[in-house]
Amino acid sequence: MRKIYNYLLVAFLFISFSGLIAQPSYGSGEPIDKKSTPESDITITPLPFGVNDEITITINSDNSCNDMSTTDLFIWAGIGTEDDPWIYGSGNDDWNTTTEKEKFTNNGDGTHTIVLTPKTYFAIPNGEESTMKKMGLVFRTANGASKWEYSENGSCTGDDYFVGVGNFQIELVSPIVANGGVLKMNSDETLNIKVTSTEDADFSIKEAGTEISTAAGVKEIDFSKTVSETNSYTIDVNNGSEVKSISFSVVVESAPVVEALPSGMRDGINYHEGDDTKVTLVLQAPNKNFVYVKGDFSDWAIKGEYAMKRSTANSSDENTRYWITIDGLTQGEEYSFQYLVDGEIIIADPYTEKILDPWNDGWISDETYPNLKTYPKGKTEGIVSVFETGQTEYAWKNTEFVKPAKSNLIIYELLVRDFVHKHSYQSIIDTLDYLEKLNINAIELMPINEFEGNESWGYNPSFYFAPDKYYGPKNKLKEFIDEAHSRGIAVIIDLVLNHSEGSSPFLQLNMTPDYIPTDENLWYTAERSIPEATWGRDFDHESIHTQALVDSINSFWMKEYHVDGFRFDFTKGFTNTQHPNGTWGGAYDAQRISILKRMSDEIWNRNNDAYVIFEHLGGNQEEKELADHGIMLWGNMVHNYSEAAMGWNEGDKSDLSWASYIKRGWSKPHLVAYSSSHDEERIAYKNSEYGNSNGSYNIKELSTNMERMQLQAMFIWTIPGPKMIWQFDEVGYDYSIDFNGRVGNKPIKWDYTKDADRLRVYNLHKAIMKLKKTEAAFSTTNFTLDVDNGALKSIILEHNDMDVVIVGNFDVTAKTTSVTFPKTGTWYNYFAGSEYEVSTTSQSISLEAGEYKMFTTKKLDTPNLDESISLSIEEVAYNKNASKSPMSVYPVPVKGNATIKYSISEKSTVTIEVFNLQGQVVEQYKFNNQPKGTHTVNWQVDANSQEGVYFIRISTPVESFTRKISVE
């Protein structure tokens, strides 16, 4: 039912210190009584040091944070630039393993020591020594299971420890600034600024860009002043050959201007029709004293002019909004920004339609998301939001799409990441021919709004209005939906409104350091209604503010993206009623039903034919009531269909009757029954591992396995009502759900479409899905099922247009069954293409093991189950290693200089060449024994490189890749 998240969120929180001997700006855990300082917990000598210096790193392994004095400890280290200290690693890419090279020496006195020379330890290529500015260190046990922690600002942390590289280093001694370069102070308090340098240098302190203090030819500057208002400060340190800078802002609390919210303004980003030079930002933040906005427009400094107004004099009013109108903007230019709340909380706009992520954006290729705006590294921390005035609206081609009937939905559930190799909306567009030919009429996308990490199932949401950029730009998503509509295919999106993750601004506004919502939080509750459902943080579903948010999210996706409906995750959790531990919320819950009906009614108020599908999987009383209200519900039949397919029919193992809404006592065909979903083990895999056998008939063998996949498909799709299939089940996908971890990336097997046995599974689905779409008999309300106990099963459909009889043998031996046909006369054997005379209604039919037959009273076209699939995409021959965009170049187009980022699959010699259109090499780099992984090189475009088109080729002894770029 639920998901185990498999993502890694590495949070580097830092202030804007260029060249500072940098340590993490915060620690995790409770404050402690330190018996050592950070300086004694980690000692590096000499300090400062260059890449060619031998250095000794000593850690206090028996400190107030932990006692690892008798434990083998290792470092996980990297070296690189200020922005990326991990360009070159120690050579070991596996976190779970260690080498002797990384091992500390235990000194026997509660300390551990390691000696290394950065140049050789990291195999820094010749010529790149001067670009190495920062080293990152993590201290851990042999298998990486535990980290050694050090004391930082009164707390213990195992965060990455950074140290500057090079003889010229500067350090902000005072004040201690954390939280994104922001220092909160009181008016008339003294600000002490002290910065030290490792070399004699010239110092300049600027306040709001105006120089207020200098010192020449010294190693430190010490300056004090009384603060009275919010201001930004920059300290520049010049040693004659290099300038390093430190920036921070001082925030002094002042009463905000109280002014009513302008008419027509809503929470989030408001654009002004007819004026693309301004935007109004609105943030609901009761019980807060003041809010600033910072961003590209303020050069990320906190400035008085960007103090937000408050809509009411009473800050504790739940409807309090902070707002500001920013003008002087450039039409069509993206601006990134954040809110600073009470001088302590830094968040992105919770309603933003685009975020920039410092941890994950670097792994999004230019091909997937061209010209992605660069994160403002060194200027802030955490996720930032984006606005853009005067955007070009997507021109919809299909504005009058008629949705398929609820009762006849043929839903194809897919995860973009594991369906197409390039994990992009464009690639999904390219596969629509395949899906259209399969005869599905709806696509259900697993969550596509921003979730934490990149390669996720999406059930760890953080921003509800922003499509996740890992799949491409928002207009590509719109194009996909538009193109699907042109083919008669509806698009349903999966939404997770039971919970969200810690990076949600709605949570961060009011939470404890442990990410627990406080009582003042308008949207979340600290109490879990279903104790087992421990995913993220639970929404307070009774809150009118949560309900308003939910309505806003649903309305937004229907209006902005033209989605046709929603599949809501874990709707049993939409309640504040406390359910006993271990019951999974199974008892009837009137509050839950009321909340869910209210949400559905609001959806239909905005779009009266929208699909509303619940993953409820609860008691039949609740589900029947919801179905009668017009809601469709997932019907998980994977276990029973798996048992039947595997040939295990003892007792009620293979009872398929619960796939019928009538069997459940429902009055409406709103049961979305399925034998495969993202959340369940794949039937073909279970067949291959646990299938039954008898003599030469062995379900574990591929050909028989695929015959059983046809058999189970016949008995899911022909039961009237909406149905769903998980991606690639139509070709017998047989990799376990636990391959590479439950939610880990799975092999993308388009080559299955070329396998003769799997092809028959596809064509069987294609044929039955077509009948389900075009023949009224498959939507009849007059049907009889004999699919419960035993291996011999039958389905009888009766309709004025046509009667249908389906029989199947789920045993591993030949069987004969007796079936009562609705009428006598001439019938047709659908798959044989022959007539079948029924002289008496009681018919004895012999079936081989795994065989199925279908008879109809109307002559239908005989399907060709051996028909080949013609793909209009390059997925079958796709070489993932050569095509995963291992190289990116930015900015695009190149102006002045370019950063070339690339990945190599193993340690080797690397040659980088830049060619012009005439084939002449205009720039060349060569690195010996470069470690496996990701690297960057800076190309300074000189006079020999004229404006135009160039090609960058990166080659090693085992791989080569080329990228075209433009230079301006």
Short mmCIF file of C-alpha atoms in Angstrom, two decimals, residues 376-666:
data_model
loop_
_atom_site.label_atom_id
_atom_site.label_comp_id
_atom_site.label_asym_id
_atom_site.label_seq_id
_atom_site.Cartn_x
_atom_site.Cartn_y
_atom_site.Cartn_z
CA PRO A 376 22.40 31.41 -6.48
CA LYS A 377 25.30 29.55 -4.88
CA GLY A 378 27.08 31.37 -2.09
CA LYS A 379 24.25 33.87 -1.68
CA THR A 380 21.72 31.87 0.28
CA GLU A 381 20.87 28.37 1.46
CA GLY A 382 18.06 25.92 0.89
CA ILE A 383 15.42 25.80 -1.80
CA VAL A 384 14.50 29.04 -3.56
CA SER A 385 11.38 29.96 -5.49
CA VAL A 386 11.16 31.57 -8.92
CA PHE A 387 8.86 34.05 -10.62
CA GLU A 388 8.83 35.40 -14.15
CA THR A 389 6.62 38.19 -15.45
CA GLY A 390 5.33 38.22 -19.01
CA GLN A 391 5.67 34.48 -19.55
CA THR A 392 4.60 33.11 -22.91
CA GLU A 393 1.49 31.07 -22.29
CA TYR A 394 1.27 27.57 -23.70
CA ALA A 395 -1.10 27.48 -26.69
CA TRP A 396 -3.43 24.55 -26.10
CA LYS A 397 -4.55 22.68 -29.21
CA ASN A 398 -7.25 20.61 -27.53
CA THR A 399 -9.59 22.71 -25.44
CA GLU A 400 -12.74 20.58 -25.89
CA PHE A 401 -11.41 17.18 -24.90
CA VAL A 402 -14.19 14.72 -24.04
CA LYS A 403 -13.14 12.41 -21.24
CA PRO A 404 -13.74 8.66 -21.51
CA ALA A 405 -16.58 7.44 -19.29
CA LYS A 406 -15.61 6.56 -15.72
CA SER A 407 -17.08 3.09 -16.11
CA ASN A 408 -14.86 2.31 -19.07
CA LEU A 409 -11.49 3.72 -18.09
CA ILE A 410 -8.43 1.75 -19.20
CA ILE A 411 -5.72 3.31 -17.08
CA TYR A 412 -2.01 2.90 -17.72
CA GLU A 413 -0.01 3.80 -14.61
CA LEU A 414 3.56 4.88 -15.19
CA LEU A 415 6.59 6.38 -13.49
CA VAL A 416 8.42 8.68 -15.88
CA ARG A 417 11.78 7.75 -14.40
CA ASP A 418 11.41 4.03 -15.09
CA PHE A 419 9.38 4.15 -18.29
CA VAL A 420 11.72 6.02 -20.63
CA HIS A 421 15.48 6.23 -20.45
CA LYS A 422 15.71 10.00 -20.66
CA HIS A 423 13.10 10.40 -17.86
CA SER A 424 11.55 13.37 -19.68
CA TYR A 425 8.12 14.54 -20.73
CA GLN A 426 9.45 14.74 -24.27
CA SER A 427 10.27 11.04 -24.20
CA ILE A 428 6.79 10.29 -22.88
CA ILE A 429 5.38 12.27 -25.81
CA ASP A 430 7.49 10.11 -28.10
CA THR A 431 5.94 6.94 -26.64
CA LEU A 432 2.32 7.98 -27.12
CA ASP A 433 2.11 6.03 -30.39
CA TYR A 434 2.89 2.88 -28.44
CA LEU A 435 0.31 3.63 -25.76
CA GLU A 436 -2.34 4.66 -28.26
CA LYS A 437 -1.88 1.40 -30.19
CA LEU A 438 -2.24 -0.52 -26.94
CA ASN A 439 -5.75 0.99 -26.76
CA ILE A 440 -5.51 2.48 -23.28
CA ASN A 441 -7.62 5.62 -22.80
CA ALA A 442 -6.05 7.12 -19.67
CA ILE A 443 -2.53 7.62 -18.34
CA GLU A 444 -1.97 7.91 -14.62
CA LEU A 445 1.32 9.62 -13.79
CA MET A 446 2.92 8.84 -10.46
CA PRO A 447 3.54 12.09 -8.54
CA ILE A 448 5.12 14.78 -10.69
CA ASN A 449 4.97 17.80 -8.39
CA GLU A 450 8.29 18.66 -6.73
CA PHE A 451 9.44 15.94 -4.38
CA GLU A 452 12.64 15.63 -2.38
CA GLY A 453 15.52 14.28 -4.42
CA ASN A 454 15.41 13.51 -8.13
CA GLU A 455 15.03 9.79 -8.58
CA SER A 456 12.03 9.17 -6.39
CA TRP A 457 8.63 7.54 -6.71
CA GLY A 458 7.33 11.00 -5.78
CA TYR A 459 5.50 10.12 -2.58
CA ASN A 460 7.76 12.48 -0.61
CA PRO A 461 6.27 15.78 -1.82
CA SER A 462 7.51 19.22 -0.85
CA PHE A 463 6.04 21.77 -3.31
CA TYR A 464 2.56 21.16 -4.64
CA PHE A 465 2.31 23.70 -7.46
CA ALA A 466 5.69 23.12 -9.12
CA PRO A 467 6.27 20.25 -11.57
CA ASP A 468 9.46 18.39 -10.72
CA LYS A 469 12.20 19.63 -13.04
CA TYR A 470 13.84 16.20 -13.27
CA TYR A 471 11.23 15.40 -15.92
CA GLY A 472 11.55 18.68 -17.85
CA PRO A 473 10.02 22.17 -18.17
CA LYS A 474 6.39 22.79 -17.35
CA ASN A 475 5.40 23.53 -20.94
CA LYS A 476 6.66 20.08 -21.96
CA LEU A 477 4.29 18.62 -19.39
CA LYS A 478 1.48 20.68 -20.92
CA GLU A 479 2.49 19.53 -24.39
CA PHE A 480 2.36 15.91 -23.25
CA ILE A 481 -1.14 16.35 -21.80
CA ASP A 482 -2.25 18.20 -24.93
CA GLU A 483 -0.90 15.49 -27.21
CA ALA A 484 -2.48 12.74 -25.11
CA HIS A 485 -5.83 14.51 -25.42
CA SER A 486 -5.45 14.67 -29.19
CA ARG A 487 -5.28 10.85 -29.13
CA GLY A 488 -8.33 10.45 -26.90
CA ILE A 489 -6.23 9.67 -23.85
CA ALA A 490 -7.04 11.29 -20.52
CA VAL A 491 -4.27 12.25 -18.07
CA ILE A 492 -4.63 11.61 -14.34
CA ILE A 493 -2.02 12.72 -11.84
CA ASP A 494 -1.18 11.12 -8.52
CA LEU A 495 -1.36 13.57 -5.60
CA VAL A 496 -0.07 13.01 -2.08
CA LEU A 497 -2.14 15.11 0.33
CA ASN A 498 -1.89 12.95 3.41
CA HIS A 499 1.58 14.21 4.26
CA SER A 500 4.57 16.11 2.97
CA GLU A 501 8.27 16.25 3.69
CA GLY A 502 10.39 18.59 5.79
CA SER A 503 11.27 21.00 2.99
CA SER A 504 7.64 22.10 2.65
CA PRO A 505 7.43 25.83 3.51
CA PHE A 506 4.00 25.24 5.03
CA LEU A 507 5.71 23.04 7.61
CA GLN A 508 8.86 25.14 8.06
CA LEU A 509 6.88 28.22 9.06
CA ASN A 510 5.96 26.59 12.39
CA MET A 511 7.92 23.54 13.44
CA THR A 512 10.42 22.33 16.02
CA PRO A 513 14.08 21.63 15.15
CA ASP A 514 13.02 17.99 14.72
CA TYR A 515 10.53 18.96 11.99
CA ILE A 516 7.51 18.43 14.25
CA PRO A 517 4.70 20.93 13.55
CA THR A 518 3.96 23.24 16.46
CA ASP A 519 0.48 24.08 17.70
CA GLU A 520 0.63 27.33 15.73
CA ASN A 521 0.96 25.52 12.40
CA LEU A 522 -2.19 26.07 10.36
CA TRP A 523 -1.75 23.10 8.03
CA TYR A 524 -0.12 20.23 9.95
CA THR A 525 -0.68 18.22 13.08
CA ALA A 526 1.86 16.50 15.29
CA GLU A 527 -0.65 13.73 16.04
CA ARG A 528 -0.71 10.84 13.61
CA SER A 529 -4.24 9.57 13.12
CA ILE A 530 -2.90 6.22 11.94
CA PRO A 531 0.33 5.44 13.83
CA GLU A 532 1.61 2.99 11.22
CA ALA A 533 1.46 5.66 8.51
CA THR A 534 4.75 7.30 9.41
CA TRP A 535 5.59 9.10 6.20
CA GLY A 536 6.64 12.72 6.40
CA ARG A 537 4.40 15.01 8.43
CA ASP A 538 0.62 14.65 8.52
CA PHE A 539 -1.72 17.37 7.36
CA ASP A 540 -4.40 18.55 9.75
CA HIS A 541 -7.35 17.58 7.58
CA GLU A 542 -9.92 19.33 9.77
CA SER A 543 -8.18 22.68 9.42
CA ILE A 544 -9.96 25.11 7.14
CA HIS A 545 -6.54 26.25 6.00
CA THR A 546 -5.54 22.74 4.95
CA GLN A 547 -8.84 22.34 3.15
CA ALA A 548 -8.34 25.65 1.34
CA LEU A 549 -4.84 24.52 0.34
CA VAL A 550 -6.14 21.18 -0.92
CA ASP A 551 -8.83 22.91 -2.99
CA SER A 552 -6.26 25.32 -4.38
CA ILE A 553 -3.91 22.50 -5.40
CA ASN A 554 -6.63 20.51 -7.14
CA SER A 555 -8.04 23.55 -8.90
CA PHE A 556 -4.59 24.66 -10.03
CA TRP A 557 -3.72 21.41 -11.79
CA MET A 558 -7.07 21.23 -13.57
CA LYS A 559 -6.96 24.83 -14.71
CA GLU A 560 -3.27 25.32 -15.45
CA TYR A 561 -2.39 21.87 -16.79
CA HIS A 562 -5.77 20.60 -18.01
CA VAL A 563 -5.41 17.35 -16.08
CA ASP A 564 -8.53 15.24 -16.19
CA GLY A 565 -8.49 14.06 -12.62
CA PHE A 566 -6.56 12.75 -9.67
CA ARG A 567 -5.53 9.58 -7.92
CA PHE A 568 -5.18 10.51 -4.25
CA ASP A 569 -2.63 8.58 -2.21
CA PHE A 570 -3.56 6.93 1.10
CA THR A 571 -6.93 8.58 1.59
CA LYS A 572 -7.47 6.55 4.76
CA GLY A 573 -5.13 9.09 6.33
CA PHE A 574 -7.43 12.06 5.56
CA THR A 575 -8.68 12.25 9.13
CA ASN A 576 -7.77 13.51 12.58
CA THR A 577 -9.64 10.68 14.27
CA GLN A 578 -7.20 8.55 16.24
CA HIS A 579 -7.15 4.93 15.10
CA PRO A 580 -5.57 2.27 17.31
CA ASN A 581 -2.07 1.14 16.42
CA GLY A 582 -2.05 -1.94 14.23
CA THR A 583 -5.47 -1.40 12.69
CA TRP A 584 -4.27 0.71 9.73
CA GLY A 585 -7.29 2.95 10.20
CA GLY A 586 -9.65 0.17 9.18
CA ALA A 587 -12.65 1.10 11.36
CA TYR A 588 -15.44 3.16 9.83
CA ASP A 589 -14.58 6.86 10.25
CA ALA A 590 -17.41 9.34 9.65
CA GLN A 591 -15.04 12.31 9.91
CA ARG A 592 -12.84 10.86 7.17
CA ILE A 593 -15.80 10.27 4.88
CA SER A 594 -17.00 13.84 5.40
CA ILE A 595 -13.56 15.28 4.64
CA LEU A 596 -13.19 13.20 1.48
CA LYS A 597 -16.66 13.99 0.19
CA ARG A 598 -16.08 17.69 0.79
CA MET A 599 -12.85 17.63 -1.22
CA SER A 600 -14.47 15.69 -4.07
CA ASP A 601 -17.43 18.05 -4.22
CA GLU A 602 -15.08 21.02 -4.51
CA ILE A 603 -13.29 19.34 -7.40
CA TRP A 604 -16.58 18.73 -9.19
CA ASN A 605 -17.70 22.31 -8.52
CA ARG A 606 -14.76 23.37 -10.66
CA ASN A 607 -14.88 20.51 -13.18
CA ASN A 608 -18.00 18.40 -13.02
CA ASP A 609 -16.61 15.42 -14.94
CA ALA A 610 -13.18 15.23 -13.30
CA TYR A 611 -11.99 11.81 -12.23
CA VAL A 612 -11.56 11.38 -8.49
CA ILE A 613 -9.79 8.13 -7.60
CA PHE A 614 -8.80 7.11 -4.08
CA GLU A 615 -6.16 4.70 -2.90
CA HIS A 616 -8.33 3.94 0.09
CA LEU A 617 -8.06 0.16 0.43
CA GLY A 618 -10.30 0.32 3.47
CA GLY A 619 -13.42 -1.38 4.72
CA ASN A 620 -16.17 -2.06 2.20
CA GLN A 621 -18.67 0.09 4.12
CA GLU A 622 -16.58 3.21 3.59
CA GLU A 623 -15.66 2.34 0.02
CA LYS A 624 -19.27 1.67 -0.98
CA GLU A 625 -20.34 5.01 0.48
CA LEU A 626 -17.56 6.81 -1.37
CA ALA A 627 -18.33 4.96 -4.61
CA ASP A 628 -22.00 5.89 -4.32
CA HIS A 629 -20.88 9.51 -3.99
CA GLY A 630 -19.21 9.33 -7.42
CA ILE A 631 -15.67 8.54 -6.32
CA MET A 632 -13.65 5.74 -7.93
CA LEU A 633 -11.50 3.54 -5.72
CA TRP A 634 -8.44 1.40 -6.29
CA GLY A 635 -9.22 -2.31 -6.04
CA ASN A 636 -6.03 -4.19 -5.23
CA MET A 637 -6.42 -7.70 -6.65
CA VAL A 638 -2.73 -8.44 -7.18
CA HIS A 639 -2.48 -11.25 -4.63
CA ASN A 640 -5.43 -13.23 -5.96
CA TYR A 641 -4.48 -12.80 -9.61
CA SER A 642 -0.89 -13.74 -8.77
CA GLU A 643 -2.00 -16.95 -7.09
CA ALA A 644 -4.19 -17.80 -10.07
CA ALA A 645 -1.43 -17.02 -12.57
CA MET A 646 1.08 -19.10 -10.60
CA GLY A 647 -1.34 -22.04 -10.58
CA TRP A 648 -2.09 -22.09 -6.87
CA ASN A 649 -5.85 -22.49 -6.52
CA GLU A 650 -6.31 -24.15 -3.13
CA GLY A 651 -9.09 -22.76 -0.98
CA ASP A 652 -9.87 -19.18 -1.95
CA LYS A 653 -6.31 -18.24 -3.01
CA SER A 654 -7.34 -17.49 -6.57
CA ASP A 655 -10.78 -16.02 -5.87
CA LEU A 656 -11.09 -13.16 -8.39
CA SER A 657 -14.65 -12.15 -7.56
CA TRP A 658 -13.69 -9.08 -5.51
CA ALA A 659 -12.66 -7.46 -8.83
CA SER A 660 -16.39 -6.96 -9.44
CA TYR A 661 -18.12 -3.90 -8.04
CA ILE A 662 -21.38 -5.86 -7.96
CA LYS A 663 -19.80 -8.59 -5.85
CA ARG A 664 -18.84 -5.86 -3.39
CA GLY A 665 -22.43 -4.68 -3.27
CA TRP A 666 -21.75 -1.35 -4.96
#
